[in-house]
PDB file of C-alpha atoms in Angstrom:
ATOM      1  CA  MET L   1       0.074  -0.012  -0.002  1.00 84.00           C
ATOM      2  CA  ASP L   2       1.449   3.462  -1.016  1.00 93.00           C
ATOM      3  CA  HIS L   3       0.783   6.596   0.822  1.00 96.00           C
ATOM      4  CA  ARG L   4      -2.156   7.560  -0.936  1.00 96.00           C
ATOM      5  CA  ALA L   5      -4.001   4.511  -0.696  1.00 96.00           C
ATOM      6  CA  LEU L   6      -3.369   4.462   2.978  1.00 96.00           C
ATOM      7  CA  ILE L   7      -4.583   7.916   3.707  1.00 96.00           C
ATOM      8  CA  ALA L   8      -7.616   7.169   1.238  1.00 96.00           C
ATOM      9  CA  SER L   9      -8.251   4.162   3.530  1.00 96.00           C
ATOM     10  CA  LEU L  10      -8.406   6.059   6.919  1.00 97.00           C
ATOM     11  CA  PRO L  11     -12.190   6.455   8.406  1.00 96.00           C
ATOM     12  CA  PRO L  12     -13.201   9.853   8.012  1.00 96.00           C
ATOM     13  CA  GLU L  13     -13.584  10.482  11.506  1.00 97.00           C
ATOM     14  CA  ALA L  14      -9.983   9.540  12.170  1.00 97.00           C
ATOM     15  CA  LYS L  15      -8.943  11.835   9.225  1.00 97.00           C
ATOM     16  CA  ASP L  16     -10.487  14.660  10.850  1.00 97.00           C
ATOM     17  CA  GLN L  17      -9.181  14.169  14.164  1.00 97.00           C
ATOM     18  CA  LEU L  18      -5.645  13.651  13.093  1.00 98.00           C
ATOM     19  CA  GLN L  19      -5.825  17.092  11.011  1.00 98.00           C
ATOM     20  CA  ARG L  20      -6.913  18.974  14.215  1.00 97.00           C
ATOM     21  CA  ARG L  21      -4.508  21.693  15.057  1.00 98.00           C
ATOM     22  CA  SER L  22      -4.280  23.340  18.476  1.00 98.00           C
ATOM     23  CA  ASP L  23      -2.739  26.212  19.865  1.00 98.00           C
ATOM     24  CA  ALA L  24      -2.648  24.646  23.122  1.00 98.00           C
ATOM     25  CA  ALA L  25      -0.549  22.057  22.289  1.00 98.00           C
ATOM     26  CA  GLY L  26       1.721  23.986  20.296  1.00 98.00           C
ATOM     27  CA  LEU L  27       2.004  26.758  22.910  1.00 98.00           C
ATOM     28  CA  ARG L  28       2.819  24.189  25.604  1.00 98.00           C
ATOM     29  CA  HIS L  29       5.468  22.434  23.571  1.00 98.00           C
ATOM     30  CA  LEU L  30       7.063  25.706  22.778  1.00 98.00           C
ATOM     31  CA  LEU L  31       7.020  27.226  26.100  1.00 98.00           C
ATOM     32  CA  GLY L  32       8.666  24.045  27.328  1.00 98.00           C
ATOM     33  CA  TYR L  33      11.499  24.556  24.326  1.00 98.00           C
ATOM     34  CA  LEU L  34      11.814  28.095  25.210  1.00 98.00           C
ATOM     35  CA  VAL L  35      12.298  27.183  28.827  1.00 98.00           C
ATOM     36  CA  LEU L  36      15.509  25.146  28.134  1.00 98.00           C
ATOM     37  CA  LEU L  37      16.834  27.573  25.714  1.00 98.00           C
ATOM     38  CA  SER L  38      16.583  30.225  28.400  1.00 98.00           C
ATOM     39  CA  LEU L  39      18.359  28.202  30.885  1.00 98.00           C
ATOM     40  CA  THR L  40      21.457  27.509  28.986  1.00 98.00           C
ATOM     41  CA  SER L  41      21.342  31.019  27.625  1.00 98.00           C
ATOM     42  CA  ALA L  42      21.270  32.396  31.146  1.00 98.00           C
ATOM     43  CA  GLY L  43      24.043  29.989  32.239  1.00 98.00           C
ATOM     44  CA  ILE L  44      26.245  31.050  29.449  1.00 98.00           C
ATOM     45  CA  ALA L  45      25.373  34.801  30.081  1.00 97.00           C
ATOM     46  CA  TRP L  46      26.224  34.670  33.681  1.00 97.00           C
ATOM     47  CA  GLN L  47      28.957  32.411  33.545  1.00 97.00           C
ATOM     48  CA  VAL L  48      27.894  30.135  35.949  1.00 97.00           C
ATOM     49  CA  PRO L  49      30.367  27.252  36.949  1.00 96.00           C
ATOM     50  CA  VAL L  50      31.391  25.092  33.975  1.00 95.00           C
ATOM     51  CA  TRP L  51      29.487  27.326  31.564  1.00 97.00           C
ATOM     52  CA  PRO L  52      31.309  26.397  28.552  1.00 97.00           C
ATOM     53  CA  LEU L  53      29.965  22.819  28.850  1.00 98.00           C
ATOM     54  CA  LEU L  54      26.521  24.501  28.157  1.00 98.00           C
ATOM     55  CA  ILE L  55      27.467  25.790  24.916  1.00 98.00           C
ATOM     56  CA  LEU L  56      26.825  22.761  23.079  1.00 98.00           C
ATOM     57  CA  PRO L  57      23.214  22.013  24.446  1.00 98.00           C
ATOM     58  CA  GLN L  58      22.641  25.815  23.636  1.00 98.00           C
ATOM     59  CA  GLY L  59      23.719  25.093  20.007  1.00 98.00           C
ATOM     60  CA  VAL L  60      21.498  21.693  19.655  1.00 98.00           C
ATOM     61  CA  LEU L  61      18.329  23.993  20.979  1.00 98.00           C
ATOM     62  CA  LEU L  62      19.472  26.856  18.584  1.00 98.00           C
ATOM     63  CA  VAL L  63      19.759  24.464  15.345  1.00 98.00           C
ATOM     64  CA  PHE L  64      16.963  22.514  16.048  1.00 98.00           C
ATOM     65  CA  LEU L  65      14.661  25.731  15.788  1.00 98.00           C
ATOM     66  CA  PHE L  66      14.765  24.459  11.963  1.00 98.00           C
ATOM     67  CA  THR L  67      12.034  21.732  12.825  1.00 98.00           C
ATOM     68  CA  LEU L  68       9.848  24.322  14.136  1.00 98.00           C
ATOM     69  CA  SER L  69      10.393  26.784  11.401  1.00 98.00           C
ATOM     70  CA  HIS L  70       9.696  23.579   9.187  1.00 97.00           C
ATOM     71  CA  GLU L  71       6.515  22.671  10.848  1.00 97.00           C
ATOM     72  CA  CYS L  72       5.488  26.681  10.578  1.00 98.00           C
ATOM     73  CA  THR L  73       5.860  26.226   6.775  1.00 98.00           C
ATOM     74  CA  HIS L  74       2.765  23.653   6.832  1.00 97.00           C
ATOM     75  CA  LYS L  75       0.803  25.784   9.140  1.00 97.00           C
ATOM     76  CA  THR L  76       0.473  22.962  11.508  1.00 97.00           C
ATOM     77  CA  PRO L  77       2.088  23.500  15.090  1.00 98.00           C
ATOM     78  CA  PHE L  78      -0.566  26.244  15.982  1.00 98.00           C
ATOM     79  CA  LYS L  79      -4.440  26.556  15.113  1.00 98.00           C
ATOM     80  CA  THR L  80      -4.160  30.150  14.683  1.00 98.00           C
ATOM     81  CA  GLY L  81      -2.636  31.246  11.211  1.00 96.00           C
ATOM     82  CA  TRP L  82      -0.911  34.415  11.990  1.00 97.00           C
ATOM     83  CA  LEU L  83       0.853  32.505  15.043  1.00 98.00           C
ATOM     84  CA  ASN L  84       2.341  29.957  12.667  1.00 98.00           C
ATOM     85  CA  ASP L  85       3.852  32.569  10.415  1.00 98.00           C
ATOM     86  CA  ALA L  86       5.181  34.896  13.344  1.00 98.00           C
ATOM     87  CA  VAL L  87       6.892  32.033  14.894  1.00 98.00           C
ATOM     88  CA  GLY L  88       7.965  30.797  11.705  1.00 98.00           C
ATOM     89  CA  HIS L  89       9.797  34.221  10.914  1.00 98.00           C
ATOM     90  CA  LEU L  90      10.963  34.602  14.484  1.00 98.00           C
ATOM     91  CA  VAL L  91      12.495  31.164  14.936  1.00 97.00           C
ATOM     92  CA  SER L  92      14.446  31.475  11.475  1.00 94.00           C
ATOM     93  CA  VAL L  93      16.308  34.225  12.433  1.00 97.00           C
ATOM     94  CA  PRO L  94      19.156  32.279  14.572  1.00 97.00           C
ATOM     95  CA  ILE L  95      19.942  29.867  11.800  1.00 97.00           C
ATOM     96  CA  ALA L  96      19.651  32.088   8.724  1.00 97.00           C
ATOM     97  CA  LEU L  97      16.763  30.746   7.258  1.00 97.00           C
ATOM     98  CA  PRO L  98      14.441  33.085   5.282  1.00 98.00           C
ATOM     99  CA  PHE L  99      11.088  31.763   6.291  1.00 98.00           C
ATOM    100  CA  THR L 100       8.990  32.834   3.132  1.00 98.00           C
ATOM    101  CA  TRP L 101      11.652  31.375   0.745  1.00 98.00           C
ATOM    102  CA  PHE L 102      11.805  28.283   2.771  1.00 98.00           C
ATOM    103  CA  ARG L 103       8.278  27.506   2.808  1.00 98.00           C
ATOM    104  CA  TYR L 104       8.096  27.298  -0.880  1.00 98.00           C
ATOM    105  CA  PHE L 105      11.558  25.536  -1.044  1.00 97.00           C
ATOM    106  CA  HIS L 106      10.166  22.922   1.473  1.00 97.00           C
ATOM    107  CA  LEU L 107       6.802  22.502  -0.756  1.00 96.00           C
ATOM    108  CA  ALA L 108       8.712  22.118  -3.774  1.00 97.00           C
ATOM    109  CA  HIS L 109      10.414  19.199  -1.533  1.00 97.00           C
ATOM    110  CA  HIS L 110       7.544  17.675  -0.654  1.00 97.00           C
ATOM    111  CA  LYS L 111       6.057  17.448  -4.180  1.00 96.00           C
ATOM    112  CA  TRP L 112       9.512  16.003  -5.778  1.00 96.00           C
ATOM    113  CA  THR L 113      10.777  14.176  -2.480  1.00 96.00           C
ATOM    114  CA  ASN L 114      14.150  12.426  -3.210  1.00 93.00           C
ATOM    115  CA  HIS L 115      13.660  13.038  -7.279  1.00 93.00           C
ATOM    116  CA  PRO L 116      17.447  13.384  -8.176  1.00 90.00           C
ATOM    117  CA  GLU L 117      16.699  16.722 -10.627  1.00 91.00           C
ATOM    118  CA  LYS L 118      13.533  18.254  -8.950  1.00 94.00           C
ATOM    119  CA  ASP L 119      13.906  17.937  -5.220  1.00 95.00           C
ATOM    120  CA  PRO L 120      15.676  21.106  -4.098  1.00 95.00           C
ATOM    121  CA  GLU L 121      16.837  19.669  -1.110  1.00 93.00           C
ATOM    122  CA  LEU L 122      19.167  17.516  -3.524  1.00 92.00           C
ATOM    123  CA  GLY L 123      19.799  20.546  -5.669  1.00 85.00           C
ATOM    124  CA  GLY L 124      20.710  18.133  -8.753  1.00 80.00           C
ATOM    125  CA  LYS L 125      23.478  16.447  -6.576  1.00 84.00           C
ATOM    126  CA  PRO L 126      23.487  13.317  -4.759  1.00 85.00           C
ATOM    127  CA  ARG L 127      23.780  12.862  -0.962  1.00 91.00           C
ATOM    128  CA  PRO L 128      27.395  12.326   0.498  1.00 92.00           C
ATOM    129  CA  GLN L 129      28.748   9.149  -1.506  1.00 90.00           C
ATOM    130  CA  ASP L 130      32.149   8.997   0.211  1.00 91.00           C
ATOM    131  CA  ARG L 131      33.519   9.463   3.998  1.00 90.00           C
ATOM    132  CA  LEU L 132      35.120  12.858   3.004  1.00 91.00           C
ATOM    133  CA  SER L 133      31.751  14.438   1.503  1.00 93.00           C
ATOM    134  CA  LEU L 134      29.973  12.816   4.388  1.00 94.00           C
ATOM    135  CA  LEU L 135      32.349  14.768   6.931  1.00 95.00           C
ATOM    136  CA  ILE L 136      31.859  17.841   4.818  1.00 95.00           C
ATOM    137  CA  TYR L 137      28.081  17.741   4.841  1.00 95.00           C
ATOM    138  CA  LEU L 138      27.988  16.984   8.808  1.00 95.00           C
ATOM    139  CA  SER L 139      30.334  20.126   9.545  1.00 96.00           C
ATOM    140  CA  GLY L 140      27.284  22.329   8.196  1.00 96.00           C
ATOM    141  CA  ARG L 141      29.801  24.301   5.824  1.00 96.00           C
ATOM    142  CA  PRO L 142      27.589  23.366   2.874  1.00 95.00           C
ATOM    143  CA  TYR L 143      24.366  24.638   4.753  1.00 96.00           C
ATOM    144  CA  TRP L 144      26.078  28.004   6.048  1.00 97.00           C
ATOM    145  CA  LYS L 145      27.369  28.691   2.322  1.00 96.00           C
ATOM    146  CA  GLY L 146      24.318  27.823   0.565  1.00 96.00           C
ATOM    147  CA  MET L 147      22.137  30.021   3.055  1.00 97.00           C
ATOM    148  CA  ALA L 148      24.248  33.300   2.710  1.00 97.00           C
ATOM    149  CA  LEU L 149      24.135  32.656  -1.321  1.00 97.00           C
ATOM    150  CA  VAL L 150      20.122  32.319  -1.042  1.00 97.00           C
ATOM    151  CA  LEU L 151      20.281  35.686   1.150  1.00 98.00           C
ATOM    152  CA  PHE L 152      22.393  37.739  -1.276  1.00 97.00           C
ATOM    153  CA  GLN L 153      20.554  36.247  -4.104  1.00 97.00           C
ATOM    154  CA  ASN L 154      16.988  37.160  -2.710  1.00 98.00           C
ATOM    155  CA  ALA L 155      18.156  40.518  -1.536  1.00 98.00           C
ATOM    156  CA  PHE L 156      20.311  42.084  -4.241  1.00 97.00           C
ATOM    157  CA  GLY L 157      20.193  39.315  -7.336  1.00 96.00           C
ATOM    158  CA  ARG L 158      17.341  37.423  -9.487  1.00 94.00           C
ATOM    159  CA  ILE L 159      15.042  35.402  -7.749  1.00 95.00           C
ATOM    160  CA  ASP L 160      13.875  32.795 -10.574  1.00 90.00           C
ATOM    161  CA  ALA L 161      13.829  29.148  -8.857  1.00 93.00           C
ATOM    162  CA  PRO L 162      10.707  27.704 -10.723  1.00 94.00           C
ATOM    163  CA  TYR L 163       9.093  26.729  -7.214  1.00 95.00           C
ATOM    164  CA  LEU L 164       9.189  30.364  -5.821  1.00 97.00           C
ATOM    165  CA  PRO L 165       6.055  32.168  -7.076  1.00 97.00           C
ATOM    166  CA  ALA L 166       6.546  35.472  -8.514  1.00 96.00           C
ATOM    167  CA  ARG L 167       3.754  36.994  -6.203  1.00 97.00           C
ATOM    168  CA  GLN L 168       6.125  36.269  -3.274  1.00 97.00           C
ATOM    169  CA  HIS L 169       9.388  37.558  -4.811  1.00 97.00           C
ATOM    170  CA  THR L 170       8.750  41.357  -3.253  1.00 97.00           C
ATOM    171  CA  ALA L 171       8.315  39.613   0.132  1.00 97.00           C
ATOM    172  CA  MET L 172      11.379  37.327  -0.230  1.00 98.00           C
ATOM    173  CA  ARG L 173      13.513  40.219  -1.184  1.00 98.00           C
ATOM    174  CA  ALA L 174      12.390  42.427   2.112  1.00 98.00           C
ATOM    175  CA  GLU L 175      12.953  39.526   4.213  1.00 98.00           C
ATOM    176  CA  ALA L 176      16.403  38.503   2.850  1.00 98.00           C
ATOM    177  CA  ARG L 177      17.481  42.511   3.306  1.00 98.00           C
ATOM    178  CA  LEU L 178      16.066  42.482   6.805  1.00 98.00           C
ATOM    179  CA  LEU L 179      18.015  39.515   8.170  1.00 98.00           C
ATOM    180  CA  LEU L 180      21.159  40.887   6.515  1.00 98.00           C
ATOM    181  CA  VAL L 181      20.500  43.977   8.512  1.00 98.00           C
ATOM    182  CA  LEU L 182      19.913  42.079  11.817  1.00 98.00           C
ATOM    183  CA  TYR L 183      23.270  39.872  10.841  1.00 98.00           C
ATOM    184  CA  ALA L 184      25.339  43.302  10.232  1.00 98.00           C
ATOM    185  CA  VAL L 185      24.044  44.628  13.641  1.00 98.00           C
ATOM    186  CA  ALA L 186      24.844  41.603  15.473  1.00 97.00           C
ATOM    187  CA  ALA L 187      28.313  41.704  13.816  1.00 97.00           C
ATOM    188  CA  LEU L 188      29.064  45.064  15.059  1.00 98.00           C
ATOM    189  CA  SER L 189      27.984  44.364  18.583  1.00 97.00           C
ATOM    190  CA  LEU L 190      30.797  41.860  18.694  1.00 97.00           C
ATOM    191  CA  LEU L 191      33.092  44.941  18.680  1.00 97.00           C
ATOM    192  CA  LEU L 192      31.096  45.825  21.970  1.00 97.00           C
ATOM    193  CA  SER L 193      31.000  42.536  23.688  1.00 97.00           C
ATOM    194  CA  PRO L 194      31.360  38.863  22.884  1.00 97.00           C
ATOM    195  CA  LEU L 195      28.221  37.794  24.409  1.00 97.00           C
ATOM    196  CA  LEU L 196      26.469  37.249  20.915  1.00 98.00           C
ATOM    197  CA  PHE L 197      29.721  34.738  20.227  1.00 98.00           C
ATOM    198  CA  TRP L 198      28.963  32.727  23.225  1.00 98.00           C
ATOM    199  CA  LEU L 199      25.380  32.821  22.960  1.00 98.00           C
ATOM    200  CA  TRP L 200      24.679  32.329  19.180  1.00 98.00           C
ATOM    201  CA  ILE L 201      27.528  32.024  16.650  1.00 98.00           C
ATOM    202  CA  LEU L 202      29.895  29.237  18.411  1.00 98.00           C
ATOM    203  CA  PRO L 203      26.944  27.388  19.703  1.00 98.00           C
ATOM    204  CA  VAL L 204      25.245  27.115  16.058  1.00 98.00           C
ATOM    205  CA  LEU L 205      28.471  26.134  14.627  1.00 98.00           C
ATOM    206  CA  LEU L 206      28.919  23.258  17.084  1.00 98.00           C
ATOM    207  CA  GLY L 207      25.454  22.328  16.912  1.00 98.00           C
ATOM    208  CA  GLN L 208      24.871  22.091  13.071  1.00 97.00           C
ATOM    209  CA  PRO L 209      26.696  18.626  12.760  1.00 97.00           C
ATOM    210  CA  PHE L 210      24.055  17.279  15.009  1.00 97.00           C
ATOM    211  CA  LEU L 211      20.920  18.502  12.893  1.00 98.00           C
ATOM    212  CA  ARG L 212      22.667  17.699   9.473  1.00 97.00           C
ATOM    213  CA  LEU L 213      22.857  13.905  10.843  1.00 96.00           C
ATOM    214  CA  TYR L 214      18.945  14.333  11.744  1.00 97.00           C
ATOM    215  CA  LEU L 215      18.267  15.525   8.516  1.00 97.00           C
ATOM    216  CA  LEU L 216      20.277  13.064   6.533  1.00 97.00           C
ATOM    217  CA  ALA L 217      18.266  10.146   8.206  1.00 97.00           C
ATOM    218  CA  GLU L 218      14.992  11.802   7.045  1.00 97.00           C
ATOM    219  CA  HIS L 219      15.419  10.476   3.153  1.00 97.00           C
ATOM    220  CA  GLY L 220      19.251   9.221   2.928  1.00 96.00           C
ATOM    221  CA  LEU L 221      19.390   5.407   1.871  1.00 95.00           C
ATOM    222  CA  CYS L 222      15.753   5.590   0.865  1.00 96.00           C
ATOM    223  CA  PRO L 223      14.609   4.630  -2.564  1.00 94.00           C
ATOM    224  CA  ARG L 224      13.894   7.250  -5.306  1.00 92.00           C
ATOM    225  CA  ILE L 225      10.373   6.450  -5.948  1.00 94.00           C
ATOM    226  CA  ALA L 226       6.960   8.574  -5.295  1.00 94.00           C
ATOM    227  CA  ASN L 227       5.731   6.368  -2.488  1.00 96.00           C
ATOM    228  CA  MET L 228       6.181   8.518   0.822  1.00 97.00           C
ATOM    229  CA  LEU L 229       6.171   5.291   2.924  1.00 97.00           C
ATOM    230  CA  GLU L 230       9.363   4.335   1.276  1.00 97.00           C
ATOM    231  CA  ASN L 231      11.105   7.680   0.143  1.00 97.00           C
ATOM    232  CA  SER L 232      11.213   9.020   3.634  1.00 98.00           C
ATOM    233  CA  ARG L 233      12.579   7.429   6.859  1.00 98.00           C
ATOM    234  CA  THR L 234      10.903   6.889  10.243  1.00 98.00           C
ATOM    235  CA  THR L 235      13.488   6.735  12.948  1.00 98.00           C
ATOM    236  CA  PHE L 236      12.534   5.111  16.222  1.00 98.00           C
ATOM    237  CA  THR L 237      14.086   7.463  18.992  1.00 97.00           C
ATOM    238  CA  ASN L 238      13.757   8.451  22.469  1.00 97.00           C
ATOM    239  CA  ARG L 239      11.419  11.233  23.704  1.00 97.00           C
ATOM    240  CA  ILE L 240      14.186  13.957  24.014  1.00 97.00           C
ATOM    241  CA  VAL L 241      14.732  13.557  20.318  1.00 98.00           C
ATOM    242  CA  ARG L 242      11.150  13.721  19.462  1.00 98.00           C
ATOM    243  CA  PHE L 243      10.866  16.812  21.490  1.00 98.00           C
ATOM    244  CA  LEU L 244      13.606  18.786  20.091  1.00 98.00           C
ATOM    245  CA  ALA L 245      12.379  18.062  16.772  1.00 98.00           C
ATOM    246  CA  TRP L 246       8.694  18.298  17.264  1.00 98.00           C
ATOM    247  CA  ASN L 247       8.052  14.858  16.304  1.00 98.00           C
ATOM    248  CA  MET L 248       9.617  14.973  13.018  1.00 98.00           C
ATOM    249  CA  PRO L 249      11.345  11.459  13.603  1.00 98.00           C
ATOM    250  CA  TYR L 250       7.816  10.366  12.350  1.00 98.00           C
ATOM    251  CA  HIS L 251       8.943  11.483   8.997  1.00 98.00           C
ATOM    252  CA  ALA L 252       7.630   8.975   6.543  1.00 98.00           C
ATOM    253  CA  GLU L 253       4.072   9.843   8.419  1.00 98.00           C
ATOM    254  CA  HIS L 254       4.617  13.384   8.016  1.00 98.00           C
ATOM    255  CA  HIS L 255       5.236  13.165   4.224  1.00 98.00           C
ATOM    256  CA  ALA L 256       2.360  10.776   3.922  1.00 97.00           C
ATOM    257  CA  PHE L 257       0.027  13.196   5.553  1.00 98.00           C
ATOM    258  CA  PRO L 258       1.620  16.738   5.684  1.00 97.00           C
ATOM    259  CA  ASN L 259      -1.635  18.450   7.197  1.00 97.00           C
ATOM    260  CA  VAL L 260      -1.234  16.413  10.302  1.00 98.00           C
ATOM    261  CA  PRO L 261       0.202  18.542  13.004  1.00 98.00           C
ATOM    262  CA  PHE L 262       3.168  17.470  15.082  1.00 98.00           C
ATOM    263  CA  HIS L 263       1.246  16.470  18.273  1.00 98.00           C
ATOM    264  CA  GLN L 264      -0.933  14.096  16.214  1.00 98.00           C
ATOM    265  CA  LEU L 265       2.052  12.024  14.231  1.00 98.00           C
ATOM    266  CA  PRO L 266       2.274   9.469  17.049  1.00 98.00           C
ATOM    267  CA  ALA L 267      -1.358   8.728  16.421  1.00 98.00           C
ATOM    268  CA  LEU L 268      -0.871   8.750  12.608  1.00 98.00           C
ATOM    269  CA  HIS L 269       2.016   6.244  13.343  1.00 98.00           C
ATOM    270  CA  HIS L 270      -0.353   3.869  14.603  1.00 96.00           C
ATOM    271  CA  TRP L 271      -2.097   3.840  11.213  1.00 96.00           C
ATOM    272  CA  THR L 272       1.117   3.782   8.957  1.00 97.00           C
ATOM    273  CA  ARG L 273       3.531   1.484  11.038  1.00 96.00           C
ATOM    274  CA  ALA L 274       2.571  -1.809   9.287  1.00 95.00           C
ATOM    275  CA  HIS L 275       3.014   0.017   6.013  1.00 96.00           C
ATOM    276  CA  LEU L 276       6.346   1.808   6.462  1.00 97.00           C
ATOM    277  CA  LYS L 277       9.216   0.635   4.232  1.00 96.00           C
ATOM    278  CA  SER L 278      12.263   2.712   5.523  1.00 97.00           C
ATOM    279  CA  THR L 279      13.053   2.769   9.124  1.00 97.00           C
ATOM    280  CA  SER L 280      15.789   2.580  11.634  1.00 98.00           C
ATOM    281  CA  ASP L 281      16.094   1.706  15.371  1.00 97.00           C
ATOM    282  CA  GLY L 282      17.639   5.027  16.065  1.00 97.00           C
ATOM    283  CA  TYR L 283      19.965   7.481  15.001  1.00 97.00           C
ATOM    284  CA  SER L 284      23.190   5.493  15.754  1.00 96.00           C
ATOM    285  CA  GLN L 285      21.833   2.587  13.800  1.00 97.00           C
ATOM    286  CA  PHE L 286      21.206   4.866  10.686  1.00 97.00           C
ATOM    287  CA  THR L 287      24.576   6.500  10.987  1.00 95.00           C
ATOM    288  CA  SER L 288      26.394   3.010  10.921  1.00 95.00           C
ATOM    289  CA  ASP L 289      24.240   2.056   8.197  1.00 95.00           C
ATOM    290  CA  TYR L 290      25.315   5.367   6.240  1.00 95.00           C
ATOM    291  CA  VAL L 291      28.993   5.013   7.001  1.00 93.00           C
ATOM    292  CA  ARG L 292      29.028   1.477   5.818  1.00 92.00           C
ATOM    293  CA  SER L 293      27.369   2.317   2.784  1.00 91.00           C
ATOM    294  CA  VAL L 294      29.363   5.338   1.455  1.00 88.00           C
ATOM    295  CA  LYS L 295      32.773   4.577  -0.314  1.00 73.00           C
ATOM    296  CA  ARG L 296      36.185   5.596   0.736  1.00 61.00           C
ATOM    297  CA  ARG L 297      37.369   8.471  -1.380  1.00 55.00           C
ATOM    298  CA  PRO L 298      40.575   7.317  -3.557  1.00 49.00           C
ATOM    299  CA  ILE L 299      43.858   8.641  -2.290  1.00 41.00           C
ATOM    300  CA  SER L 300      45.350  10.681  -5.610  1.00 33.00           C
TER     301      SER L 300
END
């Protein structure tokens, strides 16, 4: 059974329940996330004993704001529409991810998931094929370079990707310019205080490899076919990771039925688990499988 047949087979009342958004559920989750981020931020800012040990968890919390931004592109974490947009824009700032641009980039990814030429996440390039390219990918360098190019292209160049609607070009240009101004102000603040370096810049650099590994598991080693129950991976993991990622380890479920909000994905998993084709028992298992799959780069 492919994802279309599976969703069509759901009882109407179950389908309606699965698609119900909730401001309360979204705000509870967001509040818990922000409490953790506030605690690590305060510890670093006040330089509590062994405060450097907080830099890595700070970074992981910051970079995993990507998963909330991703949810907001679908307008699912909250029932109130403007709340999805406001939160999506705000949480995208620390990770240099222009939210309006990302919404259409991501919708194209859903339309062409794992298609080698049409999926914009692949950009016409394969995922890491050897251990050196895997290390470069995990470092986050391609992400930061790519987002810098997107910001400058959107701010000052030509916006011409086929999945970016012309009616949104003005908004994307304004968004990119605003972000560049914010980052310039942040850079200038370093002349007065190194606080942002310790609270933001160094943490996101150190945290990015954890997000890259998580994202690689979503579609890495999955077949390039149209069935979302095969071209996307569900990774069975612990509550901490599911909390950080807003339940997106249920990724095949998300791709099969994107209208389902994060807090309903465990319930959707109940309906899909017998039909899932790409799964891993944790991110350590996926990592081991991926490392074994890549070829060693020949020594020249």
